[in-house]
Amino acid sequence: AAVEHACETAQGIADDCVVERSQQADLLVVGRDGQNADFRTGLIGATVNGIIRKAGKPTARCRGRVG
């Protein structure tokens, strides 16, 4: 079965933009490490943490770098 997906560039607060654009999705998949992974001090970055907290839907966090 095919999985519908999309990729786009948005401006604004990253976690808010992702959550807003994912309203119609059943599942949200995000990478754990973004552009500032070298400066991260916790297990996940602040953006992914914000997405997981705000999404209100199943969210899968994948290992590896995105972006």
PDB file of C-alpha atoms in Angstrom:
ATOM      1  CA  ALA A   1       0.000   0.000   0.000  1.00  0.00           C
ATOM      2  CA  ALA A   2       1.228   3.474  -0.828  1.00  0.00           C
ATOM      3  CA  VAL A   3       1.856   6.003   1.908  1.00  0.00           C
ATOM      4  CA  GLU A   4       0.911   9.572   1.077  1.00  0.00           C
ATOM      5  CA  HIS A   5       3.548  12.090   2.120  1.00  0.00           C
ATOM      6  CA  ALA A   6       4.545  15.684   1.511  1.00  0.00           C
ATOM      7  CA  CYS A   7       7.588  17.905   1.902  1.00  0.00           C
ATOM      8  CA  GLU A   8       7.510  21.702   2.009  1.00  0.00           C
ATOM      9  CA  THR A   9       9.312  24.727   3.390  1.00  0.00           C
ATOM     10  CA  ALA A  10       7.512  27.015   5.837  1.00  0.00           C
ATOM     11  CA  GLN A  11       8.426  30.113   7.833  1.00  0.00           C
ATOM     12  CA  GLY A  12       7.592  30.574  11.486  1.00  0.00           C
ATOM     13  CA  ILE A  13       8.065  28.703  14.735  1.00  0.00           C
ATOM     14  CA  ALA A  14       9.096  25.227  13.594  1.00  0.00           C
ATOM     15  CA  ASP A  15       7.024  23.059  15.935  1.00  0.00           C
ATOM     16  CA  ASP A  16       3.903  25.204  15.453  1.00  0.00           C
ATOM     17  CA  CYS A  17       4.277  25.047  11.649  1.00  0.00           C
ATOM     18  CA  VAL A  18       4.645  21.256  11.644  1.00  0.00           C
ATOM     19  CA  VAL A  19       1.693  20.721  13.977  1.00  0.00           C
ATOM     20  CA  GLU A  20      -0.513  23.088  11.948  1.00  0.00           C
ATOM     21  CA  ARG A  21       0.328  21.380   8.641  1.00  0.00           C
ATOM     22  CA  SER A  22      -0.247  17.907  10.122  1.00  0.00           C
ATOM     23  CA  GLN A  23      -3.842  18.464  11.244  1.00  0.00           C
ATOM     24  CA  GLN A  24      -5.265  16.146   8.552  1.00  0.00           C
ATOM     25  CA  ALA A  25      -2.667  13.395   9.084  1.00  0.00           C
ATOM     26  CA  ASP A  26      -3.313  10.182  10.994  1.00  0.00           C
ATOM     27  CA  LEU A  27       0.338   9.774  11.953  1.00  0.00           C
ATOM     28  CA  LEU A  28       3.180  12.270  12.159  1.00  0.00           C
ATOM     29  CA  VAL A  29       6.748  11.034  11.570  1.00  0.00           C
ATOM     30  CA  VAL A  30       9.656  13.282  12.553  1.00  0.00           C
ATOM     31  CA  GLY A  31      13.419  12.880  12.656  1.00  0.00           C
ATOM     32  CA  ARG A  32      15.130  13.149  16.007  1.00  0.00           C
ATOM     33  CA  ASP A  33      18.073  15.273  14.890  1.00  0.00           C
ATOM     34  CA  GLY A  34      17.858  18.470  12.866  1.00  0.00           C
ATOM     35  CA  GLN A  35      20.355  21.099  11.801  1.00  0.00           C
ATOM     36  CA  ASN A  36      21.492  21.912  15.362  1.00  0.00           C
ATOM     37  CA  ALA A  37      22.002  18.315  16.514  1.00  0.00           C
ATOM     38  CA  ASP A  38      25.611  19.036  17.450  1.00  0.00           C
ATOM     39  CA  PHE A  39      24.421  21.466  20.152  1.00  0.00           C
ATOM     40  CA  ARG A  40      21.639  19.282  21.587  1.00  0.00           C
ATOM     41  CA  THR A  41      22.079  18.371  25.239  1.00  0.00           C
ATOM     42  CA  GLY A  42      19.003  16.162  25.793  1.00  0.00           C
ATOM     43  CA  LEU A  43      17.694  12.947  24.275  1.00  0.00           C
ATOM     44  CA  ILE A  44      15.657  14.831  21.673  1.00  0.00           C
ATOM     45  CA  GLY A  45      15.784  18.361  20.359  1.00  0.00           C
ATOM     46  CA  ALA A  46      13.489  21.174  21.472  1.00  0.00           C
ATOM     47  CA  THR A  47      11.625  21.248  18.159  1.00  0.00           C
ATOM     48  CA  VAL A  48      10.800  17.534  18.207  1.00  0.00           C
ATOM     49  CA  ASN A  49       9.819  17.813  21.862  1.00  0.00           C
ATOM     50  CA  GLY A  50       7.433  20.665  21.006  1.00  0.00           C
ATOM     51  CA  ILE A  51       5.932  18.731  18.084  1.00  0.00           C
ATOM     52  CA  ILE A  52       5.321  15.641  20.208  1.00  0.00           C
ATOM     53  CA  ARG A  53       3.721  17.699  23.012  1.00  0.00           C
ATOM     54  CA  LYS A  54       1.505  19.796  20.727  1.00  0.00           C
ATOM     55  CA  ALA A  55       0.505  17.305  18.014  1.00  0.00           C
ATOM     56  CA  GLY A  56      -2.230  15.499  19.950  1.00  0.00           C
ATOM     57  CA  LYS A  57      -1.890  12.477  17.657  1.00  0.00           C
ATOM     58  CA  PRO A  58       0.391   9.487  17.241  1.00  0.00           C
ATOM     59  CA  THR A  59       3.894  10.724  16.487  1.00  0.00           C
ATOM     60  CA  ALA A  60       6.828   8.522  15.524  1.00  0.00           C
ATOM     61  CA  ARG A  61      10.315   9.801  16.192  1.00  0.00           C
ATOM     62  CA  CYS A  62      12.937   8.288  13.896  1.00  0.00           C
ATOM     63  CA  ARG A  63      16.644   8.094  14.472  1.00  0.00           C
ATOM     64  CA  GLY A  64      18.941   9.926  12.150  1.00  0.00           C
ATOM     65  CA  ARG A  65      19.385  13.391  10.802  1.00  0.00           C
ATOM     66  CA  VAL A  66      16.774  15.380   8.916  1.00  0.00           C
ATOM     67  CA  GLY A  67      17.585  18.514   6.945  1.00  0.00           C
TER      68      GLY A  67
END
